[in-house]
Tab-separated table of C-alpha atoms in Angstrom:
chain	number	residue	atom	x	y	z
A	1	UNK	CA	132.328	132.876	168.452
A	2	UNK	CA	128.974	134.580	169.073
A	3	UNK	CA	127.150	136.151	166.187
A	4	UNK	CA	127.816	139.856	165.859
A	5	UNK	CA	124.611	141.804	166.373
A	6	UNK	CA	124.197	145.561	166.252
A	7	UNK	CA	121.638	146.763	168.775
A	8	UNK	CA	120.467	150.296	167.917
A	9	UNK	CA	118.734	152.468	170.471
A	10	UNK	CA	120.311	150.859	173.564
A	11	UNK	CA	120.657	152.847	176.786
A	12	UNK	CA	124.071	154.430	177.274
A	13	UNK	CA	125.896	154.350	180.569
A	14	UNK	CA	128.682	156.824	179.807
A	15	UNK	CA	130.266	157.200	183.220
A	16	UNK	CA	130.314	153.504	184.052
A	17	UNK	CA	131.608	152.512	180.633
A	18	UNK	CA	134.285	155.190	180.726
A	19	UNK	CA	135.631	153.766	183.973
A	20	UNK	CA	135.535	150.284	182.501
A	21	UNK	CA	137.319	151.369	179.350
A	22	UNK	CA	139.973	153.216	181.351
A	23	UNK	CA	140.709	149.990	183.221
A	24	UNK	CA	140.777	147.996	180.000
A	25	UNK	CA	143.175	150.432	178.344
A	26	UNK	CA	145.546	150.227	181.297
A	27	UNK	CA	145.579	146.444	180.965
A	28	UNK	CA	146.013	146.771	177.202
A	29	UNK	CA	149.028	148.972	177.785
A	30	UNK	CA	150.703	146.417	180.001
A	31	UNK	CA	149.796	143.511	177.740
A	32	UNK	CA	151.034	145.249	174.610
A	33	UNK	CA	154.288	146.241	176.303
A	34	UNK	CA	153.667	149.978	176.054
A	35	UNK	CA	153.606	150.581	179.778
A	36	UNK	CA	155.957	153.476	180.438
A	37	UNK	CA	156.435	154.312	176.752
A	38	UNK	CA	156.670	158.072	176.190
A	39	UNK	CA	156.569	160.177	173.069
A	40	UNK	CA	159.772	160.639	171.083
A	41	UNK	CA	160.657	161.868	167.614
A	42	UNK	CA	162.007	158.395	166.867
A	43	UNK	CA	158.630	156.869	167.728
A	44	UNK	CA	156.886	159.472	165.572
A	45	UNK	CA	159.139	158.709	162.610
A	46	UNK	CA	158.663	154.967	162.944
A	47	UNK	CA	154.901	155.412	163.043
A	48	UNK	CA	154.963	157.670	159.992
A	49	UNK	CA	157.055	155.046	158.203
A	50	UNK	CA	154.181	152.604	158.668
A	51	UNK	CA	155.349	150.475	161.595
A	52	UNK	CA	152.155	149.097	163.171
A	53	UNK	CA	153.451	148.685	166.721
A	54	UNK	CA	154.929	152.192	166.690
A	55	UNK	CA	151.600	153.561	165.487
A	56	UNK	CA	149.834	151.930	168.418
A	57	UNK	CA	152.440	153.198	170.872
A	58	UNK	CA	152.229	156.706	169.443
A	59	UNK	CA	148.426	156.647	169.694
A	60	UNK	CA	148.760	155.537	173.305
A	61	UNK	CA	151.080	158.466	174.035
A	62	UNK	CA	148.625	160.984	172.587
A	63	UNK	CA	145.731	159.250	174.334
A	64	UNK	CA	147.254	159.361	177.810
A	65	UNK	CA	149.591	162.343	177.525
A	66	UNK	CA	152.762	160.294	177.834
A	67	UNK	CA	155.517	162.744	176.992
A	68	UNK	CA	153.193	164.941	174.939
A	69	UNK	CA	149.932	166.832	175.419
A	70	UNK	CA	146.761	164.745	175.266
A	71	UNK	CA	145.271	164.954	171.784
A	72	UNK	CA	142.370	162.562	171.290
A	73	UNK	CA	141.925	163.393	167.612
A	74	UNK	CA	145.558	162.503	166.894
A	75	UNK	CA	145.284	159.434	169.129
A	76	UNK	CA	142.278	158.239	167.144
A	77	UNK	CA	144.165	158.876	163.890
A	78	UNK	CA	147.081	156.651	164.877
A	79	UNK	CA	144.877	153.990	166.445
A	80	UNK	CA	143.049	153.832	163.106
A	81	UNK	CA	146.334	153.511	161.205
A	82	UNK	CA	147.401	150.561	163.355
A	83	UNK	CA	143.905	149.070	163.491
A	84	UNK	CA	143.697	149.032	159.703
A	85	UNK	CA	146.892	146.962	159.694
A	86	UNK	CA	145.262	144.451	162.037
A	87	UNK	CA	146.568	145.518	165.455
A	88	UNK	CA	144.000	144.091	167.870
A	89	UNK	CA	144.855	146.459	170.709
A	90	UNK	CA	144.315	149.468	168.473
A	91	UNK	CA	141.081	147.988	167.179
A	92	UNK	CA	139.780	147.644	170.731
A	93	UNK	CA	140.988	151.110	171.749
A	94	UNK	CA	139.374	152.647	168.677
A	95	UNK	CA	136.109	150.981	169.656
A	96	UNK	CA	136.431	152.620	173.065
A	97	UNK	CA	136.891	156.044	171.495
A	98	UNK	CA	133.850	155.631	169.260
A	99	UNK	CA	131.755	154.542	172.222
A	100	UNK	CA	132.816	157.551	174.267
A	101	UNK	CA	132.937	160.004	171.381
A	102	UNK	CA	136.516	160.991	172.177
A	103	UNK	CA	138.592	162.085	169.191
A	104	UNK	CA	135.850	160.821	166.893
A	105	UNK	CA	132.086	161.241	166.726
A	106	UNK	CA	130.177	159.084	169.176
A	107	UNK	CA	129.034	156.035	167.223
A	108	UNK	CA	127.900	152.870	169.002
A	109	UNK	CA	127.695	150.883	165.774
A	110	UNK	CA	131.300	151.734	164.897
A	111	UNK	CA	132.371	150.907	168.463
A	112	UNK	CA	130.767	147.476	168.244
A	113	UNK	CA	132.329	146.848	164.839
A	114	UNK	CA	135.848	147.707	166.011
A	115	UNK	CA	135.454	145.666	169.191
A	116	UNK	CA	134.232	142.806	167.035
A	117	UNK	CA	137.349	143.071	164.842
A	118	UNK	CA	139.550	143.021	167.944
A	119	UNK	CA	137.778	139.902	169.192
A	120	UNK	CA	138.183	138.195	165.810
A	121	UNK	CA	141.872	139.153	165.911
A	122	UNK	CA	142.185	137.229	169.179
A	123	UNK	CA	141.901	139.938	171.810
A	124	UNK	CA	139.796	139.257	174.899
A	125	UNK	CA	139.195	142.990	175.509
A	126	UNK	CA	137.162	143.400	172.329
A	127	UNK	CA	134.812	140.578	173.302
A	128	UNK	CA	134.651	141.835	176.880
A	129	UNK	CA	133.641	145.341	175.790
A	130	UNK	CA	130.829	143.995	173.624
A	131	UNK	CA	129.654	141.829	176.504
A	132	UNK	CA	129.623	144.793	178.848
A	133	UNK	CA	127.733	146.859	176.287
A	134	UNK	CA	124.987	144.245	176.152
A	135	UNK	CA	125.024	143.808	179.925
A	136	UNK	CA	124.307	147.493	180.475
A	137	UNK	CA	121.550	147.242	177.856
A	138	UNK	CA	120.107	144.292	179.841
A	139	UNK	CA	120.492	142.024	176.835
A	140	UNK	CA	121.754	139.178	178.986
A	141	UNK	CA	121.656	136.490	176.295
A	142	UNK	CA	124.207	138.241	174.108
A	143	UNK	CA	126.177	139.526	177.095
A	144	UNK	CA	126.686	135.957	178.309
A	145	UNK	CA	127.810	134.858	174.837
A	146	UNK	CA	130.429	137.590	174.586
A	147	UNK	CA	131.711	137.280	178.157
A	148	UNK	CA	132.106	133.534	177.663
A	149	UNK	CA	133.957	134.200	174.429
A	150	UNK	CA	136.243	136.691	176.196
A	151	UNK	CA	137.113	134.055	178.795
A	152	UNK	CA	137.615	131.467	176.052
A	153	UNK	CA	140.178	133.704	174.354
A	154	UNK	CA	141.972	134.270	177.664
A	155	UNK	CA	142.140	130.553	178.437
A	156	UNK	CA	143.779	129.924	175.077
A	157	UNK	CA	146.357	132.629	175.736
A	158	UNK	CA	147.819	132.462	179.227
A	159	UNK	CA	149.177	136.017	178.879
A	160	UNK	CA	145.623	137.378	179.007
A	161	UNK	CA	143.681	137.711	182.271
A	162	UNK	CA	140.285	136.070	182.748
A	163	UNK	CA	138.160	139.067	183.682
A	164	UNK	CA	134.580	138.289	182.703
A	165	UNK	CA	133.522	136.003	185.575
A	166	UNK	CA	132.031	138.777	187.690
A	167	UNK	CA	130.074	140.172	184.760
A	168	UNK	CA	128.835	136.679	183.917
A	169	UNK	CA	127.652	136.449	187.510
A	170	UNK	CA	125.765	139.708	187.074
A	171	UNK	CA	124.076	138.321	183.959
A	172	UNK	CA	122.848	135.237	185.795
A	173	UNK	CA	121.867	137.277	188.859
A	174	UNK	CA	119.978	140.038	187.044
A	175	UNK	CA	118.309	138.161	184.207
A	176	UNK	CA	114.718	137.709	185.354
A	177	UNK	CA	113.929	135.392	182.433
A	178	UNK	CA	116.953	133.176	182.920
A	179	UNK	CA	117.927	133.873	186.520
A	180	UNK	CA	120.343	131.339	187.983
A	181	UNK	CA	121.397	132.173	191.538
A	182	UNK	CA	123.571	129.053	191.778
A	183	UNK	CA	125.757	130.100	188.832
A	184	UNK	CA	125.835	133.689	190.057
A	185	UNK	CA	126.847	132.641	193.584
A	186	UNK	CA	129.642	130.382	192.314
A	187	UNK	CA	131.013	133.061	190.002
A	188	UNK	CA	130.862	135.754	192.689
A	189	UNK	CA	132.583	133.386	195.150
A	190	UNK	CA	135.395	132.746	192.665
A	191	UNK	CA	135.849	136.470	192.202
A	192	UNK	CA	135.934	137.145	195.939
A	193	UNK	CA	138.886	134.754	196.075
A	194	UNK	CA	140.506	137.030	193.486
A	195	UNK	CA	139.712	139.970	195.792
A	196	UNK	CA	137.009	141.454	193.553
A	197	UNK	CA	135.252	143.888	195.852
A	198	UNK	CA	132.134	144.201	193.703
A	199	UNK	CA	131.677	140.425	193.869
A	200	UNK	CA	132.012	140.694	197.642
A	201	UNK	CA	129.164	143.207	197.648
A	202	UNK	CA	126.951	140.918	195.570
A	203	UNK	CA	127.614	137.964	197.856
A	204	UNK	CA	126.677	140.168	200.803
A	205	UNK	CA	123.458	141.075	199.035
A	206	UNK	CA	122.643	137.418	198.397
A	207	UNK	CA	123.123	136.581	202.076
A	208	UNK	CA	121.067	139.609	203.073
A	209	UNK	CA	118.167	138.650	200.796
A	210	UNK	CA	118.445	134.885	201.287
A	211	UNK	CA	118.985	134.239	197.581
A	212	UNK	CA	120.041	130.588	197.088
A	213	UNK	CA	121.653	130.594	200.543
A	214	UNK	CA	119.870	130.862	203.872
A	215	UNK	CA	119.330	134.459	204.943
A	216	UNK	CA	122.244	135.379	207.186
A	217	UNK	CA	122.471	139.007	208.298
A	218	UNK	CA	125.754	138.468	210.145
A	219	UNK	CA	127.535	137.195	207.020
A	220	UNK	CA	125.838	139.864	204.928
A	221	UNK	CA	126.940	142.653	207.253
A	222	UNK	CA	130.543	141.413	207.316
A	223	UNK	CA	130.775	141.185	203.526
A	224	UNK	CA	129.014	144.481	202.907
A	225	UNK	CA	131.145	146.319	205.461
A	226	UNK	CA	134.335	145.016	203.835
A	227	UNK	CA	133.057	145.997	200.403
A	228	UNK	CA	131.903	149.456	201.489
A	229	UNK	CA	135.155	150.282	203.272
A	230	UNK	CA	137.391	149.186	200.396
A	231	UNK	CA	139.149	152.298	199.097
A	232	UNK	CA	140.480	150.751	195.892
A	233	UNK	CA	137.141	149.408	194.586
A	234	UNK	CA	134.439	151.313	196.488
A	235	UNK	CA	131.049	149.677	195.988
A	236	UNK	CA	128.079	152.034	196.047
A	237	UNK	CA	125.635	149.137	196.287
A	238	UNK	CA	127.499	147.797	199.321
A	239	UNK	CA	127.286	151.242	200.936
A	240	UNK	CA	123.552	151.387	200.333
A	241	UNK	CA	122.921	147.940	201.761
A	242	UNK	CA	125.249	148.603	204.688
A	243	UNK	CA	123.202	151.732	205.382
A	244	UNK	CA	120.102	149.522	205.600
A	245	UNK	CA	121.914	147.165	207.979
A	246	UNK	CA	122.630	150.031	210.348
A	247	UNK	CA	119.195	151.598	209.890
A	248	UNK	CA	117.258	148.430	210.719
A	249	UNK	CA	119.770	146.613	212.921
A	250	UNK	CA	120.507	143.769	210.501
A	251	UNK	CA	123.622	141.899	211.605
A	252	UNK	CA	124.643	144.850	213.772
A	253	UNK	CA	123.220	147.285	216.302
A	254	UNK	CA	120.987	150.051	214.971
A	255	UNK	CA	122.907	153.255	214.312
A	256	UNK	CA	121.080	155.964	212.377
A	257	UNK	CA	124.174	158.169	212.180
A	258	UNK	CA	126.156	155.411	210.481
A	259	UNK	CA	123.189	154.611	208.275
A	260	UNK	CA	123.044	158.210	207.066
A	261	UNK	CA	126.822	158.340	206.682
A	262	UNK	CA	126.950	155.348	204.323
A	263	UNK	CA	123.911	156.469	202.375
A	264	UNK	CA	125.431	159.917	201.805
A	265	UNK	CA	128.806	158.391	200.913
A	266	UNK	CA	127.108	156.224	198.305
A	267	UNK	CA	126.087	159.387	196.425
A	268	UNK	CA	129.709	159.685	195.329
A	269	UNK	CA	129.460	156.368	193.484
A	270	UNK	CA	127.609	155.160	190.408
A	271	UNK	CA	125.116	153.057	192.359
A	272	UNK	CA	121.734	152.622	190.700
A	273	UNK	CA	120.072	152.213	194.085
A	274	UNK	CA	120.777	155.677	195.500
A	275	UNK	CA	117.846	157.505	193.959
A	276	UNK	CA	115.327	154.839	194.960
A	277	UNK	CA	116.517	154.789	198.558
A	278	UNK	CA	116.567	158.558	198.857
A	279	UNK	CA	113.042	158.705	197.476
A	280	UNK	CA	111.859	156.037	199.944
A	281	UNK	CA	113.364	157.904	202.906
A	282	UNK	CA	111.844	161.214	201.798
A	283	UNK	CA	108.396	159.640	201.723
A	284	UNK	CA	108.555	158.569	205.384
């Protein structure tokens, strides 16, 4: 297991992390067999009597408004009750709340500590969250350690999904000091087979830039178009690069209208490239 390290002063990516955490909590719910559970007086009584699983389920109800009004303070209270008894799902969820400052004061150190407890308890989501935290802080060394540990936990428990391959690919792709396009390409390719649209966008980018593979605008355009048009996992980076394909006729005929359309559509996403592209166009 990687060494737990607190990294004060890291950049926060609230919107992106919130979307990630929402996805994680949905998977947690299914894994912990609370999918579809709604609030009841019986559940409340069981939680108050000290039953750990009931405490987690009750917290989940308050968190997501299942049969009762959303109350993040009460959700955090019951997550803490279950987490203190060793419930790994509650430990991970409590880390999420501390990271987002929902129901509790925003506290990155506390978030990392609760995620770390969840990972030690055997939950992949705790390790994954720490890995993602370091990834967004561009601390690729520790991100790789925690993503690998998340996958290791999942491989030992077949009930858990293996979800860190794409993020591992990002670490190898983005780390200028330890960049490894071969590992990134292989990981992205595996994820495309699992229908990961963000991996599809990164593969398109690699073909467009000729990174590891020979530059191939036709393959790039096909991958980027599929990734940009995906309604379930819309990729802002794919939209930006697809805009460039249309603007400069890369793998397709030039079409300024389509170029502008995809660039404007990308503003609705969390792409980091939007501002740079808009600035470049305004300078022309």
